[in-house]
Each structure stands twice: as structure tokens, then as C-alpha cells.
Short mmCIF file of C-alpha atoms in Angstrom, two decimals:
data_model
loop_
_atom_site.label_atom_id
_atom_site.label_comp_id
_atom_site.label_asym_id
_atom_site.label_seq_id
_atom_site.Cartn_x
_atom_site.Cartn_y
_atom_site.Cartn_z
CA MET A 1 8.17 -4.86 -33.24
CA LYS A 2 10.56 -1.96 -32.75
CA ILE A 3 10.19 0.70 -35.45
CA ASP A 4 13.16 2.94 -36.28
CA LYS A 5 12.13 6.59 -36.05
CA ASP A 6 14.92 7.52 -38.47
CA ALA A 7 13.30 5.34 -41.14
CA PRO A 8 11.49 7.04 -44.04
CA VAL A 9 7.74 7.48 -44.50
CA GLY A 10 6.26 5.54 -47.42
CA VAL A 11 3.86 7.41 -49.70
CA PHE A 12 2.06 5.81 -52.63
CA ASP A 13 -0.39 6.79 -55.33
CA SER A 14 -1.69 5.52 -58.65
CA GLY A 15 0.57 8.05 -60.39
CA VAL A 16 1.70 11.64 -59.92
CA GLY A 17 -1.25 13.07 -57.97
CA GLY A 18 0.09 11.88 -54.63
CA LEU A 19 3.07 14.20 -55.09
CA THR A 20 0.81 16.94 -53.65
CA VAL A 21 0.74 14.88 -50.43
CA ALA A 22 4.52 14.36 -50.55
CA ARG A 23 4.90 18.11 -51.08
CA GLU A 24 2.87 18.88 -47.92
CA ILE A 25 4.92 16.36 -45.91
CA MET A 26 8.12 18.04 -47.15
CA ARG A 27 6.78 21.46 -46.13
CA ASN A 28 5.22 20.55 -42.79
CA LEU A 29 7.51 17.74 -41.61
CA PRO A 30 10.86 18.83 -43.07
CA SER A 31 12.92 16.37 -40.98
CA GLU A 32 11.14 13.33 -42.41
CA LYS A 33 12.54 11.18 -45.19
CA ILE A 34 10.18 9.90 -47.90
CA VAL A 35 10.04 6.88 -50.19
CA TYR A 36 7.43 7.60 -52.86
CA PHE A 37 5.92 5.06 -55.24
CA GLY A 38 3.77 6.05 -58.23
CA ASP A 39 1.96 3.23 -60.01
CA THR A 40 2.30 4.92 -63.39
CA ALA A 41 1.95 1.65 -65.35
CA ARG A 42 -1.53 0.95 -63.98
CA VAL A 43 -2.96 4.44 -63.58
CA PRO A 44 -5.84 5.38 -63.34
CA TYR A 45 -7.27 3.54 -60.35
CA GLY A 46 -10.65 5.28 -60.57
CA ASN A 47 -12.05 2.81 -63.12
CA LYS A 48 -10.73 -0.39 -61.46
CA SER A 49 -12.65 -2.78 -59.18
CA LYS A 50 -12.25 -2.78 -55.41
CA GLU A 51 -10.55 -6.22 -55.52
CA THR A 52 -7.99 -4.96 -58.05
CA ILE A 53 -7.23 -1.82 -56.02
CA ILE A 54 -6.68 -3.93 -52.89
CA ARG A 55 -4.34 -6.27 -54.81
CA TYR A 56 -2.34 -3.31 -56.23
CA SER A 57 -2.16 -1.68 -52.77
CA ARG A 58 -0.87 -4.87 -51.15
CA GLN A 59 1.86 -5.19 -53.79
CA ILE A 60 2.97 -1.59 -53.27
CA ILE A 61 2.89 -1.95 -49.48
CA ARG A 62 5.13 -5.06 -49.75
CA PHE A 63 7.59 -2.99 -51.81
CA LEU A 64 7.51 -0.11 -49.29
CA LEU A 65 8.04 -2.49 -46.36
CA GLU A 66 11.12 -3.79 -48.19
CA GLN A 67 12.33 -0.17 -48.12
CA GLN A 68 11.91 -0.35 -44.31
CA VAL A 69 9.43 2.51 -43.98
CA LYS A 70 8.08 3.42 -40.52
CA ALA A 71 4.62 4.54 -41.66
CA ILE A 72 2.61 4.59 -44.89
CA VAL A 73 0.37 7.26 -46.41
CA ILE A 74 -2.04 6.09 -49.12
CA ALA A 75 -1.90 9.33 -51.13
CA CYS A 76 -4.71 8.27 -53.45
CA ASN A 77 -8.40 8.81 -52.78
CA THR A 78 -9.51 5.70 -54.69
CA ALA A 79 -7.06 3.42 -52.85
CA SER A 80 -7.92 5.12 -49.54
CA ALA A 81 -11.60 4.42 -50.24
CA PHE A 82 -11.20 0.80 -51.34
CA ALA A 83 -8.07 -0.61 -49.69
CA LEU A 84 -7.29 1.18 -46.41
CA ASP A 85 -9.58 -0.90 -44.18
CA ALA A 86 -8.43 -4.14 -45.83
CA VAL A 87 -4.70 -3.49 -45.32
CA ARG A 88 -4.77 -1.63 -42.00
CA GLU A 89 -5.25 -4.85 -40.02
CA GLU A 90 -2.32 -6.53 -41.78
CA LEU A 91 0.35 -4.01 -40.77
CA GLU A 92 2.39 -3.38 -37.66
CA ILE A 93 3.25 0.17 -38.69
CA PRO A 94 0.82 3.14 -38.86
CA ILE A 95 -1.04 3.60 -42.15
CA LEU A 96 -3.41 6.40 -43.10
CA GLY A 97 -5.39 7.48 -46.14
CA VAL A 98 -6.28 10.93 -47.41
CA ILE A 99 -10.07 10.77 -46.94
CA GLU A 100 -10.48 10.86 -43.16
CA PRO A 101 -8.19 13.86 -42.46
CA GLY A 102 -10.06 16.03 -44.99
CA ALA A 103 -13.49 14.86 -43.81
CA TYR A 104 -12.69 15.72 -40.17
CA VAL A 105 -11.79 19.29 -41.10
CA ALA A 106 -14.82 19.71 -43.39
CA ALA A 107 -17.19 18.50 -40.65
CA LYS A 108 -15.61 20.94 -38.21
CA GLU A 109 -15.59 23.92 -40.59
CA THR A 110 -19.05 23.77 -42.22
CA LYS A 111 -21.55 26.23 -40.78
CA ASN A 112 -24.62 25.40 -42.89
CA LYS A 113 -23.94 21.62 -42.90
CA ARG A 114 -23.71 21.52 -46.69
CA VAL A 115 -20.41 20.03 -47.85
CA GLY A 116 -19.35 19.48 -51.46
CA VAL A 117 -16.91 16.79 -52.58
CA ILE A 118 -15.19 16.79 -55.97
CA GLY A 119 -13.15 13.82 -57.17
CA THR A 120 -12.82 11.10 -59.76
CA ILE A 121 -15.84 9.07 -60.85
CA GLY A 122 -14.58 6.16 -58.70
CA THR A 123 -14.12 8.21 -55.54
CA VAL A 124 -17.39 10.14 -55.80
CA GLY A 125 -19.26 6.97 -56.80
CA SER A 126 -17.90 5.08 -53.77
CA GLY A 127 -19.76 7.46 -51.43
CA ILE A 128 -16.87 7.12 -48.97
CA HIS A 129 -16.69 10.84 -48.08
CA GLU A 130 -20.42 10.97 -47.52
CA ALA A 131 -20.40 7.88 -45.29
CA PHE A 132 -17.54 9.24 -43.21
CA LEU A 133 -18.95 12.77 -42.90
CA ARG A 134 -22.37 11.49 -41.88
CA LYS A 135 -20.71 9.32 -39.23
CA LEU A 136 -19.09 12.46 -37.85
CA ASP A 137 -22.29 14.50 -38.08
CA PRO A 138 -25.58 12.96 -39.30
CA ASP A 139 -26.97 16.44 -40.06
CA ILE A 140 -24.43 17.09 -42.83
CA THR A 141 -25.69 17.00 -46.42
CA VAL A 142 -22.97 15.89 -48.84
CA ILE A 143 -23.11 16.86 -52.52
CA GLY A 144 -20.62 14.94 -54.67
CA LYS A 145 -19.50 15.94 -58.15
CA ALA A 146 -17.14 13.93 -60.35
CA CYS A 147 -14.71 16.12 -62.30
CA PRO A 148 -12.88 13.63 -64.56
CA LEU A 149 -11.26 16.22 -66.84
CA PHE A 150 -9.34 17.91 -64.01
CA VAL A 151 -6.67 15.17 -63.84
CA PRO A 152 -5.60 15.28 -67.52
CA LEU A 153 -5.62 19.10 -67.41
CA VAL A 154 -3.26 19.06 -64.42
CA GLU A 155 -0.98 16.47 -66.02
CA GLU A 156 -0.91 18.56 -69.19
CA GLY A 157 0.35 21.45 -67.03
CA TRP A 158 -2.68 23.66 -67.84
CA LEU A 159 -3.06 24.89 -64.27
CA HIS A 160 -3.97 28.48 -65.15
CA ASP A 161 -5.34 28.03 -68.64
CA PRO A 162 -8.66 29.53 -69.88
CA VAL A 163 -9.76 26.01 -70.91
CA THR A 164 -9.28 24.80 -67.34
CA LYS A 165 -11.28 27.72 -65.98
CA GLU A 166 -14.12 27.00 -68.39
CA VAL A 167 -14.17 23.31 -67.42
CA ALA A 168 -14.14 24.30 -63.74
CA GLN A 169 -17.08 26.66 -64.25
CA ARG A 170 -19.10 23.89 -65.89
CA TYR A 171 -18.34 21.32 -63.21
CA LEU A 172 -18.64 23.61 -60.20
CA GLY A 173 -21.69 25.62 -61.28
CA GLU A 174 -23.88 22.80 -60.00
CA LEU A 175 -22.23 22.89 -56.56
CA LYS A 176 -22.63 26.67 -56.35
CA GLU A 177 -26.37 26.28 -56.90
CA LYS A 178 -26.53 23.80 -54.00
CA GLU A 179 -25.19 26.50 -51.61
CA ILE A 180 -22.35 24.49 -50.09
CA ASP A 181 -20.07 26.40 -47.72
CA THR A 182 -17.24 23.83 -47.63
CA LEU A 183 -15.65 21.93 -50.52
CA ILE A 184 -13.33 18.91 -50.17
CA LEU A 185 -10.75 18.63 -52.98
CA GLY A 186 -11.23 14.86 -53.11
CA CYS A 187 -8.50 14.00 -55.60
CA THR A 188 -4.78 14.51 -55.01
CA HIS A 189 -4.38 16.40 -58.31
CA TYR A 190 -6.94 19.04 -57.38
CA PRO A 191 -4.86 21.16 -54.94
CA LEU A 192 -2.85 22.19 -58.02
CA LEU A 193 -6.06 23.79 -59.36
CA ARG A 194 -6.83 25.48 -56.06
CA SER A 195 -6.62 29.06 -57.35
CA THR A 196 -8.96 28.30 -60.27
CA ILE A 197 -11.43 26.47 -58.01
CA ARG A 198 -11.26 29.35 -55.50
CA GLU A 199 -11.98 31.86 -58.30
CA VAL A 200 -15.03 29.91 -59.47
CA MET A 201 -16.46 29.07 -56.03
CA GLY A 202 -15.80 32.48 -54.45
CA GLU A 203 -14.30 33.46 -51.11
CA GLY A 204 -17.36 32.29 -49.15
CA VAL A 205 -16.59 28.59 -49.67
CA ARG A 206 -13.92 26.98 -47.49
CA LEU A 207 -11.68 24.74 -49.62
CA VAL A 208 -10.36 21.69 -47.75
CA ASN A 209 -7.05 20.32 -49.07
CA PRO A 210 -6.76 16.71 -47.83
CA ALA A 211 -3.07 16.62 -48.86
CA TYR A 212 -2.27 19.33 -46.29
CA GLU A 213 -4.56 17.81 -43.63
CA SER A 214 -3.01 14.35 -44.21
CA ALA A 215 0.50 15.73 -43.63
CA LEU A 216 -0.62 17.27 -40.32
CA THR A 217 -2.38 14.04 -39.31
CA LEU A 218 0.76 12.05 -40.17
CA GLY A 219 2.78 14.38 -37.92
CA ARG A 220 0.37 13.81 -35.02
CA ILE A 221 0.45 10.02 -35.49
CA LEU A 222 4.27 9.92 -35.66
CA GLU A 223 4.50 12.07 -32.52
CA ARG A 224 1.99 9.89 -30.66
CA GLU A 225 3.90 6.71 -31.61
CA GLY A 226 7.28 8.21 -30.72
CA LEU A 227 8.33 8.06 -34.39
CA LEU A 228 8.64 11.76 -35.23
CA ARG A 229 12.06 12.65 -36.57
CA THR A 230 13.03 15.91 -34.90
CA ASP A 231 16.74 16.31 -35.45
CA GLY A 232 16.49 17.80 -38.93
CA GLY A 233 19.81 16.16 -39.84
CA ARG A 234 19.61 16.24 -43.62
CA GLU A 235 20.87 13.40 -45.70
CA GLU A 236 22.09 13.96 -49.20
CA PHE A 237 19.06 12.20 -50.72
CA PRO A 238 16.20 12.32 -48.18
CA TYR A 239 13.55 11.63 -50.84
CA ARG A 240 13.50 8.55 -53.08
CA PHE A 241 11.07 8.10 -55.96
CA TYR A 242 10.01 4.86 -57.62
CA VAL A 243 7.51 4.22 -60.41
CA SER A 244 6.16 1.24 -62.33
CA ASP A 245 6.61 3.02 -65.71
CA LEU A 246 7.46 6.31 -67.45
CA ALA A 247 10.20 7.40 -65.06
CA ASP A 248 11.33 10.43 -67.10
CA GLU A 249 7.82 11.82 -67.48
CA PHE A 250 7.23 11.35 -63.77
CA LYS A 251 10.46 13.16 -62.92
CA THR A 252 9.57 16.11 -65.17
CA PHE A 253 6.16 16.50 -63.52
CA ALA A 254 7.60 16.05 -60.02
CA ASN A 255 10.16 18.78 -60.62
CA SER A 256 7.41 21.15 -61.77
CA ILE A 257 5.52 20.95 -58.45
CA LEU A 258 7.92 19.89 -55.66
CA PRO A 259 10.03 22.28 -53.55
CA TYR A 260 12.92 19.90 -54.10
CA ASP A 261 14.89 18.89 -57.17
CA VAL A 262 14.20 15.24 -57.99
CA GLU A 263 17.54 13.81 -59.07
CA MET A 264 16.47 10.25 -59.69
CA THR A 265 13.32 8.27 -60.34
CA GLN A 266 13.74 4.51 -60.51
CA LYS A 267 11.42 2.16 -62.40
CA ILE A 268 10.66 -1.13 -60.67
CA ASP A 269 8.62 -4.19 -61.57
CA ILE A 270 5.76 -3.94 -59.05
CA GLU A 271 4.18 -7.19 -60.29
CA LYS A 272 7.01 -9.08 -58.56
CA TYR A 273 5.62 -8.08 -55.15
#
């Protein structure tokens, strides 16, 4: 199968969190076009079963393939944990999740072999980061901590609010006591709280942003496969956004965090796929 290197990259998430991944692709691979899908009708994924997440992911991938994407990024930790292995074998184009790129960097960076992971209840409960890190280095101790209130705080726009700092102190105090030296931000919303997390954890803890690492990994994969778009020729609308519900709310949030003005967000019926 010949893949067109001028085709866009597909990025999908359960909602708005994956926009942090899209943002890093925009910054680090500025020649690439993006088709983004946010499953805003069925968010959150963190409390759904593995079978349901795989079914949702397959529907979204069918939609993205219809948009003729050349590669897919699962910009959702829960879907990366539950669906990536199941769908990888079914595709002829490259697909990557957000867990492995962050885990590689954490394994490389940790000095005392004590790595923290924060994420949703589903992601932390899956143990996926721990399994992957221990495969990379069996001596690593992984301490997971679910931080379920971080997502609604981000979506409320309370990125630098005293309430958010207090919540962060309560969640992260436990990790500080465990003397981790590296912390994976294991939910795509969390990079937006980076400064608060940094303040609470202190300068001595290396924060790993899987959104950034995933964008770099995508670049390496596209280059290896001869699919990297290098000519920087800009189209009028290089980024297209689709959602399964709440298009206006999505657009408002997207415009608050992206380095690009989102003109249009289109609602589609994902259950048709």
C-alpha cells in the first residue's frame, strides 16, 4: 500500500485532553497537517471497560482512515493502554500511543530508579506504565497515583487557581514522600498543570510530558517510513477538528490552548463507523 506523505496525521482522544498532543505536533512538526477527533459524547474513557474502549477506538480509526490519514496517534492514555495492541495489527499505516514514548524517557532519565506516574483511575489501575517501565528496566520501582480531579479543573480553566494548587498538594504529597526523581504526566490534560505540578514537586523531580515525547516519536517514525512532510507549504486549513458532541465548547477550549485559531469544529455521528 502506497501512503501519501502529504496526507494528514490522525490524532484522537476521548475529548479535549489530546489537544496537548496536537499542540506538540504543531510546534515540533510544523509542516504536518492534522485531523483531530475528540469523542466528546462518550468521554470519559477512564471508567469504561477494555472491550468498550477497543470498540470506540476502532470506530474512530475507521473515521480517520476515511479522512485518508497517513499515521495515527492515540492521544489518550486509557485508549493507548487498552486498545493500541488490539488495533496495531489491523492497520497498514503507523499507529502509536502516548504511553511508550513517555516511559522510554522516564526510564532513561531516572537516577534513583523511582518513577512516579499520575493519571486517571483507569490508566493508573491498568498498571500499563509499570509493566512497560519494568520491561525496559526491571530495577525501576513505579509509584502510581490517580488524580481524578485534575481533569475537571483543567476543563474549568482553573490552571493557576489556588484550589488547583491545594488539590495538587494533596495528591502529590504522597509521591514526594516516596522520593521519586522522575514523574510521568500520565494523562493528556496534565501538561496544562505543569507549572503547578512543578511548584509542588520541586526542581529536583524531572517531569516527563508524554505529549511532547509522542510528537518527537511521531516525527522519527514518519522520517523512518519516508512519510515526513518537509516542504512546509502551508494550506489555508492545515488542521481539521471533529467531535462526537459539544462542538462549540470544544472549539472554545481548543482556542484557549492551541497556537492556532480553530475556525471550525464539525460534529459527526461516530456510531455510524
